[in-house]
Short mmCIF file of N, CA and C in Angstrom, two decimals:
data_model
loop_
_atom_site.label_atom_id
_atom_site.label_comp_id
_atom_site.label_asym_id
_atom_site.label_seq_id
_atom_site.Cartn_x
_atom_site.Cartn_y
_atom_site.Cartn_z
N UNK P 1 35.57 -5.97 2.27
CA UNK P 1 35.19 -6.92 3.29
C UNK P 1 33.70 -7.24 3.14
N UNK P 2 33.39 -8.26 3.43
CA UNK P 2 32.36 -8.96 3.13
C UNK P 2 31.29 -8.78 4.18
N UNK P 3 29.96 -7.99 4.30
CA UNK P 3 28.91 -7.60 5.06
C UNK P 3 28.35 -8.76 5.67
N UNK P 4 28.30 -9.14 6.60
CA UNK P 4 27.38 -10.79 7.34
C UNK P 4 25.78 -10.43 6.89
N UNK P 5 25.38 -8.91 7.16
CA UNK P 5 24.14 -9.21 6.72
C UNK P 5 23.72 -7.78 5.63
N UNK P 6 23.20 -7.92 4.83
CA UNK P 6 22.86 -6.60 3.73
C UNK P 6 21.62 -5.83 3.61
N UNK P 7 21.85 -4.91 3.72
CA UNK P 7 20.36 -4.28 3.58
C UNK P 7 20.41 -3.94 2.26
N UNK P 8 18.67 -4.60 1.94
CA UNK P 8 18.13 -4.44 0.29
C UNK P 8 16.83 -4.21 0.56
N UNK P 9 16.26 -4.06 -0.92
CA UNK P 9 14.86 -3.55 -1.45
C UNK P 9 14.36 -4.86 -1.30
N UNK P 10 13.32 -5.35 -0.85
CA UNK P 10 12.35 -6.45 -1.31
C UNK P 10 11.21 -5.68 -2.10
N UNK P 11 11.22 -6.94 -3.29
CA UNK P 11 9.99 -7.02 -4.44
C UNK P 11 9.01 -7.81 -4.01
N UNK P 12 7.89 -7.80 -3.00
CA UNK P 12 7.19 -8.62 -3.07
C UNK P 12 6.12 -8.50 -4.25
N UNK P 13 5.43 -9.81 -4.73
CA UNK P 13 4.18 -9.60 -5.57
C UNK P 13 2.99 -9.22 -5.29
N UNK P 14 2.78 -8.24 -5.47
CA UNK P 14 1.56 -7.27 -5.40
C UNK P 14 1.59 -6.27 -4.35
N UNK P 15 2.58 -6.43 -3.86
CA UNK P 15 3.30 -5.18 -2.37
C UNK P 15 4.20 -3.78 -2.57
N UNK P 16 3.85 -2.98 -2.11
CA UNK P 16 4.75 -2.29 -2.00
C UNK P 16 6.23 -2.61 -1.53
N UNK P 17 7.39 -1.85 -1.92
CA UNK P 17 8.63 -2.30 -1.92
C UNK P 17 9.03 -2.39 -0.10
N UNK P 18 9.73 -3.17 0.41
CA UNK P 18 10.11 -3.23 1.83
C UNK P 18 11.73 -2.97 1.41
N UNK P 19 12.48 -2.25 3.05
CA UNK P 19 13.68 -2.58 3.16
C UNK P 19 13.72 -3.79 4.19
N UNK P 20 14.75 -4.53 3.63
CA UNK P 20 14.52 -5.61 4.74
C UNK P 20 16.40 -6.01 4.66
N UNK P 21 16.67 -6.80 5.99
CA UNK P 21 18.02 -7.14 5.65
C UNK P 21 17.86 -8.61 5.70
N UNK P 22 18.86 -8.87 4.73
CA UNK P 22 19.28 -10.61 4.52
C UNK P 22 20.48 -11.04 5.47
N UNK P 23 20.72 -12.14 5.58
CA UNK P 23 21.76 -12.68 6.12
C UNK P 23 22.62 -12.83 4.66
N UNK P 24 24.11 -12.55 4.75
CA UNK P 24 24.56 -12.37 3.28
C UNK P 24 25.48 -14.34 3.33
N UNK P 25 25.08 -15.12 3.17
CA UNK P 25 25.47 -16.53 3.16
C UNK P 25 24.61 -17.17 2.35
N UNK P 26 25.17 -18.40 2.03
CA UNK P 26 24.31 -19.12 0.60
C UNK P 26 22.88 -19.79 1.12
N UNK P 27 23.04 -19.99 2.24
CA UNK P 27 21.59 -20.29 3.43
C UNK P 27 20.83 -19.27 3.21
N UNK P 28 20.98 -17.52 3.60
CA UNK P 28 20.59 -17.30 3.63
C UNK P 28 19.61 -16.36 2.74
N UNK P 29 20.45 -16.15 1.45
CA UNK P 29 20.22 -15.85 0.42
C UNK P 29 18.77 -16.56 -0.04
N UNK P 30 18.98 -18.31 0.04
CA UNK P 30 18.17 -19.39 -0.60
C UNK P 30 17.21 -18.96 0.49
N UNK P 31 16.91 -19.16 1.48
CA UNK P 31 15.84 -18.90 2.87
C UNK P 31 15.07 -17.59 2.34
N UNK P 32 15.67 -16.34 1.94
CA UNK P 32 15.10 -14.95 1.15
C UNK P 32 14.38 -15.53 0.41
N UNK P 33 14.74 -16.04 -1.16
CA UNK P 33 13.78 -16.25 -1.63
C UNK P 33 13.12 -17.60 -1.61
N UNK P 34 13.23 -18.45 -1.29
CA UNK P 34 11.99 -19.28 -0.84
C UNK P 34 11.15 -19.11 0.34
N UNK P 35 11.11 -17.74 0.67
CA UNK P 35 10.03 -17.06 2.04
C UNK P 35 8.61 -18.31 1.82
N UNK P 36 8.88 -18.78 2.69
CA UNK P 36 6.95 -19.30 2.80
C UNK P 36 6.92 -20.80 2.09
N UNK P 37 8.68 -21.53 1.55
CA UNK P 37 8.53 -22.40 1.33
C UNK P 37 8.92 -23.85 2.04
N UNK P 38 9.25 -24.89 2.11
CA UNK P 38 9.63 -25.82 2.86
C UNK P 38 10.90 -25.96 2.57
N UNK P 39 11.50 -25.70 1.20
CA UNK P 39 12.76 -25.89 1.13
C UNK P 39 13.33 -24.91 0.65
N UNK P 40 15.00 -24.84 0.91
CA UNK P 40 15.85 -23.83 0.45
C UNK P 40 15.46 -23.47 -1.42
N UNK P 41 15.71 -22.16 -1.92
CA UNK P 41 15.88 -22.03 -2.60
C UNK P 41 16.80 -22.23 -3.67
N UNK P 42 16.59 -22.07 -5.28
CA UNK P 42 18.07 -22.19 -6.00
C UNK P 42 18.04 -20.64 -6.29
N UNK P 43 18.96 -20.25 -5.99
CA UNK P 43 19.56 -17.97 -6.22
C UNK P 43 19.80 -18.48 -7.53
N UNK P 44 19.43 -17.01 -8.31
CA UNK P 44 19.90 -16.39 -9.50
C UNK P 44 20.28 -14.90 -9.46
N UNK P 45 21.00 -14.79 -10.09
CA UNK P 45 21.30 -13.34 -10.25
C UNK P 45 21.59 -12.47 -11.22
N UNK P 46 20.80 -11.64 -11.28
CA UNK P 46 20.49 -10.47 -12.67
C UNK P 46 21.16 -9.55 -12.41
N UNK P 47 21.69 -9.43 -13.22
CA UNK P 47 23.08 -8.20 -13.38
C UNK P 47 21.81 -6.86 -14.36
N UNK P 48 21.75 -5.88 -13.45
CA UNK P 48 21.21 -4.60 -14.05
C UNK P 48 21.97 -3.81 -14.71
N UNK P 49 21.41 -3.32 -16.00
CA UNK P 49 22.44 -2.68 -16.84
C UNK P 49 23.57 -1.32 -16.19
N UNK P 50 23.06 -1.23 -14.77
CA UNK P 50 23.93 -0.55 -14.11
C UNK P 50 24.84 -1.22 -13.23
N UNK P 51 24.86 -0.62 -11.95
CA UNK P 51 26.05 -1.30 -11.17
C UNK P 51 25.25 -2.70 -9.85
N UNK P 52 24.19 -2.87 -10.26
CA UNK P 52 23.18 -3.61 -8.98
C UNK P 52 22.54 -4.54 -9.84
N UNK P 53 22.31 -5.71 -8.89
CA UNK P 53 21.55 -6.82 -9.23
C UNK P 53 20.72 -7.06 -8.63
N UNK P 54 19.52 -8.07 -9.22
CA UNK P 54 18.76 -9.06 -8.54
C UNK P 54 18.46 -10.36 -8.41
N UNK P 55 18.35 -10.20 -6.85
CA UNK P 55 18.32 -12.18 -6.33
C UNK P 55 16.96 -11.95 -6.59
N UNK P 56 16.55 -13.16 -7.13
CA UNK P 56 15.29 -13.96 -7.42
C UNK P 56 15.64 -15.54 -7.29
N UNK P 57 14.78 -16.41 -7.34
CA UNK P 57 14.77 -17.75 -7.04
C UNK P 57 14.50 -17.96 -8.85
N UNK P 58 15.33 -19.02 -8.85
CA UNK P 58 15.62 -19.29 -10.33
C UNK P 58 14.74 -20.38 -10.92
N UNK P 59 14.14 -20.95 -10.23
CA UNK P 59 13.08 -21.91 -10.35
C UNK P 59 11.90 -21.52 -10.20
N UNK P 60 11.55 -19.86 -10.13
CA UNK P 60 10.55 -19.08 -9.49
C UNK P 60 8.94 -19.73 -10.56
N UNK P 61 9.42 -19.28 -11.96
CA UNK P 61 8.24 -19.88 -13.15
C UNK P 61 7.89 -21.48 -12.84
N UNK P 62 8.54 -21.95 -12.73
CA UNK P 62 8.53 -23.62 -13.22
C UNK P 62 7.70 -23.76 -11.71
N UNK P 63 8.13 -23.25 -10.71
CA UNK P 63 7.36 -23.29 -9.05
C UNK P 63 6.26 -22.60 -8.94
N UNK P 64 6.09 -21.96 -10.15
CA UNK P 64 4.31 -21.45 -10.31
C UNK P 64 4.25 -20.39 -9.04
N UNK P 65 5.63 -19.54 -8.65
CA UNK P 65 5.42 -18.58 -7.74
C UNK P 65 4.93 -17.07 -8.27
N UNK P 66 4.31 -16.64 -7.63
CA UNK P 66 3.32 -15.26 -8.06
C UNK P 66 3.88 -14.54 -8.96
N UNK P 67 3.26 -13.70 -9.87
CA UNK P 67 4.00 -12.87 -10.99
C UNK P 67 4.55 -11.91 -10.04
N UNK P 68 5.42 -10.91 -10.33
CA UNK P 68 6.04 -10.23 -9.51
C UNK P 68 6.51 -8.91 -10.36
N UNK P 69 6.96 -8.71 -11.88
CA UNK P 69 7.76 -7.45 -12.80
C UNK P 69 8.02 -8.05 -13.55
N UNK P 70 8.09 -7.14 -14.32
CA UNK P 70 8.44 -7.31 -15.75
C UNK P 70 9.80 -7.16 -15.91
N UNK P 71 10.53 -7.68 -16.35
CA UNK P 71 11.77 -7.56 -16.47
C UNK P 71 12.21 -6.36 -17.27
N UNK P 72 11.30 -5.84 -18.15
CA UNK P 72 11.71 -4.73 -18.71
C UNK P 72 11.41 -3.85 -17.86
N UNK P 73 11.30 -3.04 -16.50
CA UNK P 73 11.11 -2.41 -15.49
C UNK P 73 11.92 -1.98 -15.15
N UNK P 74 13.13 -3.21 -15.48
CA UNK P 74 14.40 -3.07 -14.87
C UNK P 74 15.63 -2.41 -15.98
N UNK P 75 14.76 -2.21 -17.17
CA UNK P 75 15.38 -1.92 -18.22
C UNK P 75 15.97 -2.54 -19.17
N UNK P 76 15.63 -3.72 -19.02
CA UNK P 76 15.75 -4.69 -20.36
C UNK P 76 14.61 -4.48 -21.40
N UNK P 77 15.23 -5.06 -22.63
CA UNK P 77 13.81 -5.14 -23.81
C UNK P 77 13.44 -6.30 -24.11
N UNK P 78 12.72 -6.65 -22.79
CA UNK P 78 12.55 -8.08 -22.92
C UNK P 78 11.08 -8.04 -22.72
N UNK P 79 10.12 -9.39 -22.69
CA UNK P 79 8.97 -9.50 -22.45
C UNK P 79 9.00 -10.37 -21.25
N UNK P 80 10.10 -11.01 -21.05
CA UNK P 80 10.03 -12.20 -19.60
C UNK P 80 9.41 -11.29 -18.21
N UNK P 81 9.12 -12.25 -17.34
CA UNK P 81 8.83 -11.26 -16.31
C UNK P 81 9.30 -12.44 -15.27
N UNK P 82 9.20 -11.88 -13.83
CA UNK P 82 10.27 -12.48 -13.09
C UNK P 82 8.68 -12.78 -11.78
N UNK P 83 9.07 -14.72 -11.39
CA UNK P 83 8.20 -14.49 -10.30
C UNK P 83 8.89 -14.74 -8.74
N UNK P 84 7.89 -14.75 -7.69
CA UNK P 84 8.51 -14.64 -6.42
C UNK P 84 8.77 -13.41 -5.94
N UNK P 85 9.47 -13.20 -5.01
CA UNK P 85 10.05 -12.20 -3.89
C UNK P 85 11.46 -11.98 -5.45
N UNK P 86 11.58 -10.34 -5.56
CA UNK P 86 12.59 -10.44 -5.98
C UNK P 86 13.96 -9.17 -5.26
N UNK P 87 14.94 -9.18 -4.71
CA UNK P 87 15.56 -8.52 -4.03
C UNK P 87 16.63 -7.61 -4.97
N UNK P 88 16.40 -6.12 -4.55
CA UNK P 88 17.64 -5.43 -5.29
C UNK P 88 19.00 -5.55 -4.51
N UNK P 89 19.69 -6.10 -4.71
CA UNK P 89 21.56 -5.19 -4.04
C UNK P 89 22.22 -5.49 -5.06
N UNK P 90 22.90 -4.42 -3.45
CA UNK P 90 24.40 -3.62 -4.51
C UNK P 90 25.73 -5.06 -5.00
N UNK P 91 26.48 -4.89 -5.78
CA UNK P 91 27.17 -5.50 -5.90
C UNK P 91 28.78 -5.42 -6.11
N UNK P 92 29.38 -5.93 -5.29
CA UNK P 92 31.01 -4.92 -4.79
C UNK P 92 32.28 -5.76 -5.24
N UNK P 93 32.77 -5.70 -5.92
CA UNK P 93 34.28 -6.17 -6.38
C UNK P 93 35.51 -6.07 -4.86
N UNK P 94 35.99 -7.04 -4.59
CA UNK P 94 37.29 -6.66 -3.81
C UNK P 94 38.34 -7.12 -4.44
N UNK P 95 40.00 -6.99 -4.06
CA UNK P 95 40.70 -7.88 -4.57
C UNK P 95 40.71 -9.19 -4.85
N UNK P 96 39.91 -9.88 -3.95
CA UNK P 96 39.99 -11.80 -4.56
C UNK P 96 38.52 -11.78 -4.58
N UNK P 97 37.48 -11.35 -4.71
CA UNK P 97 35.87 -12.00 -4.50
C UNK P 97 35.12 -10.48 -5.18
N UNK P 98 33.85 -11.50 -5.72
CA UNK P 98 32.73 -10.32 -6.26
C UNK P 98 31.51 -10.55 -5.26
N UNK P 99 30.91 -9.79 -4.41
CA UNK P 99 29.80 -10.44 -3.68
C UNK P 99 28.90 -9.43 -3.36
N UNK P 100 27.56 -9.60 -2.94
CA UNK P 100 26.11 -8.99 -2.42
C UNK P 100 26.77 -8.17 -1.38
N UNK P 101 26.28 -7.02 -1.60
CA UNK P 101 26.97 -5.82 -0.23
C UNK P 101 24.88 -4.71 0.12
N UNK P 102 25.09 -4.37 0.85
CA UNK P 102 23.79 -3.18 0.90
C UNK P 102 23.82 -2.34 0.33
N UNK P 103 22.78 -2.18 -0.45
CA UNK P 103 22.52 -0.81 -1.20
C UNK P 103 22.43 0.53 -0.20
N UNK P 104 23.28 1.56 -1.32
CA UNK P 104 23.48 2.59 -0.17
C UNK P 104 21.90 3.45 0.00
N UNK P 105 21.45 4.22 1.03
CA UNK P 105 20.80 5.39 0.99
C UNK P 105 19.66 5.71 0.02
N UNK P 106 20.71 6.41 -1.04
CA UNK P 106 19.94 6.74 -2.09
C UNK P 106 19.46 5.83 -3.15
N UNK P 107 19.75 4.62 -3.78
CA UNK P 107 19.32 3.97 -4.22
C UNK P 107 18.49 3.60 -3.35
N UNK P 108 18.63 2.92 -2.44
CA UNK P 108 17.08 1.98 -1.92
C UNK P 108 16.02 3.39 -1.91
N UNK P 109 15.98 4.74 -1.56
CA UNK P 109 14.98 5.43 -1.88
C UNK P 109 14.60 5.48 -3.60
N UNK P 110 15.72 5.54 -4.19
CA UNK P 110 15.51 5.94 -5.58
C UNK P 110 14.60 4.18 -6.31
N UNK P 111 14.87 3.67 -5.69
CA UNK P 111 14.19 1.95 -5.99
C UNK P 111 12.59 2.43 -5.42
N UNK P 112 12.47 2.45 -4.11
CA UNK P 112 11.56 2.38 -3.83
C UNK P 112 10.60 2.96 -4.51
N UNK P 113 11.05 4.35 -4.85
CA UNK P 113 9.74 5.68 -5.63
C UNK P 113 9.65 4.75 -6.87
N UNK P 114 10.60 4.42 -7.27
CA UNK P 114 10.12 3.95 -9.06
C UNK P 114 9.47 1.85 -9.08
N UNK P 115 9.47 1.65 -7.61
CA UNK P 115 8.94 0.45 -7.60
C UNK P 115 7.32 0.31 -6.69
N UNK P 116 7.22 1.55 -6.39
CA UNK P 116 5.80 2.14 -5.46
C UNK P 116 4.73 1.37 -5.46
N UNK P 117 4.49 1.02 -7.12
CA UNK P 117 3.31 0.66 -7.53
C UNK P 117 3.70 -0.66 -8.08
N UNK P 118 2.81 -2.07 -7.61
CA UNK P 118 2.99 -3.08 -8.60
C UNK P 118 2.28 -3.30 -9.27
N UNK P 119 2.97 -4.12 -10.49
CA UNK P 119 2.52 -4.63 -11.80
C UNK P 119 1.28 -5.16 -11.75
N UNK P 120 0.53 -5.00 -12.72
CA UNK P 120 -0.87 -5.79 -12.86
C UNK P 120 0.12 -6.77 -14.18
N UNK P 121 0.41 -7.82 -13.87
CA UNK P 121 0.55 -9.08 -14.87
C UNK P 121 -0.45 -9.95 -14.89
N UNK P 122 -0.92 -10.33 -15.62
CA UNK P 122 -1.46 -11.97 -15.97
C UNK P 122 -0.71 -13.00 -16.19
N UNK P 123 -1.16 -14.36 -15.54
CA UNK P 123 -0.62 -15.31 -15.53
C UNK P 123 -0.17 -15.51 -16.97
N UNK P 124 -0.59 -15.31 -18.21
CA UNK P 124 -0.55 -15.77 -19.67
C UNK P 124 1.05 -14.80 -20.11
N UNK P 125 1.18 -14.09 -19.45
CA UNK P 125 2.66 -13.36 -19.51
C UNK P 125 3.92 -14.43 -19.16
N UNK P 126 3.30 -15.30 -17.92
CA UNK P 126 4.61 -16.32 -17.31
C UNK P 126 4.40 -17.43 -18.62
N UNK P 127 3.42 -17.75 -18.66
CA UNK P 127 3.03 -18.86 -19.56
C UNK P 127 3.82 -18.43 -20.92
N UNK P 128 3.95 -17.37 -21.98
CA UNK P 128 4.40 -17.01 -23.43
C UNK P 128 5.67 -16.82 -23.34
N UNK P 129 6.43 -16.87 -21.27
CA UNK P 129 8.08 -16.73 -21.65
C UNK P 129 8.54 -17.69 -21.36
N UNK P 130 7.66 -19.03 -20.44
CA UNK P 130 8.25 -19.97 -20.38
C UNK P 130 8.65 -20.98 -21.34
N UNK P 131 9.37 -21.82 -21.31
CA UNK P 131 10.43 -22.07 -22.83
C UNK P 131 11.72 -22.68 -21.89
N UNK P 132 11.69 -24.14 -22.40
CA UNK P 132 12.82 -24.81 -22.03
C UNK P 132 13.83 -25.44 -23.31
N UNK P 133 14.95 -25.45 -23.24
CA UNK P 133 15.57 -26.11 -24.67
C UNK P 133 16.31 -27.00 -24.29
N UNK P 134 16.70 -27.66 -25.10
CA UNK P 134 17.55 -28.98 -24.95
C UNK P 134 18.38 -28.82 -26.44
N UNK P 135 19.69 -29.51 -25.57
CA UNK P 135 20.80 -29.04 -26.50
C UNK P 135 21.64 -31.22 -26.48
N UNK P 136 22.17 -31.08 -28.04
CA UNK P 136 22.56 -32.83 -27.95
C UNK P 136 23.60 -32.46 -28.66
N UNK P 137 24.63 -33.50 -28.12
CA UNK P 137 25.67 -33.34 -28.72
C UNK P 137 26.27 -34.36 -29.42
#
């Protein structure tokens, strides 16, 4: 069954980690991460090589929103880094739907200790991953 509202980790940039709860709806998801903007957000979602993802705003680079992690933090071997507010939850399979549920307990502590401290990025990090392609057919 599907949670109305979820408790997750917030990533703010340059903050220590918050628990905060979302409203779990496509409003309110977009409203999370465009905190502080005039309009709704577009959600993306990063599947962590474990069982949890993260909402970030998918337009976060191109919107010149604050550096925020490195994506390899999260355990990728990547160099991209992710900007904006970025949110951890859990993510739950039922019989007909896959959807955003609250991270239990121990993860949001086990997030928090290993997200304590934020990243010192430079802007020239967003700048060397941004990269758009175009495809013709």
């Amino acid at each position: 069954m599907r949670e109305q509202r979820i408790k997750v980790l917030k990533l703010a940039p340059g903050k220590a980690p918050q628990v905060v709860e979302l409203e779990n709806t496509l409003e309110g998801l977009q409203d999370a991460v465009a905190e502080g903007m005039t309009d709704r957000g577009m959600i993306e979602l990063v599947r962590l090589p474990h069982v949890d993802v993260l909402l970030i705003h998918e337009e976060g680079k191109l919107l010149n929103l604050p550096v925020n992690r490195r994506l390899s933090s999260f355990g990728y071997e990547t160099s991209d880094v992710l900007c904006g507010n970025v949110f951890i939850c859990a993510e739950i399979e039922d019989e007909d739907d896959v959807h955003l549920a609250s991270l239990p307990e121990d993860r949001l502590k086990a997030y928090a200790e290993q997200f304590a401290e934020p990243e010192d990025i430079d802007q020239s990090e967003v700048e060397k991953n941004l990269r758009m392609g175009f495809m013709f057919f």
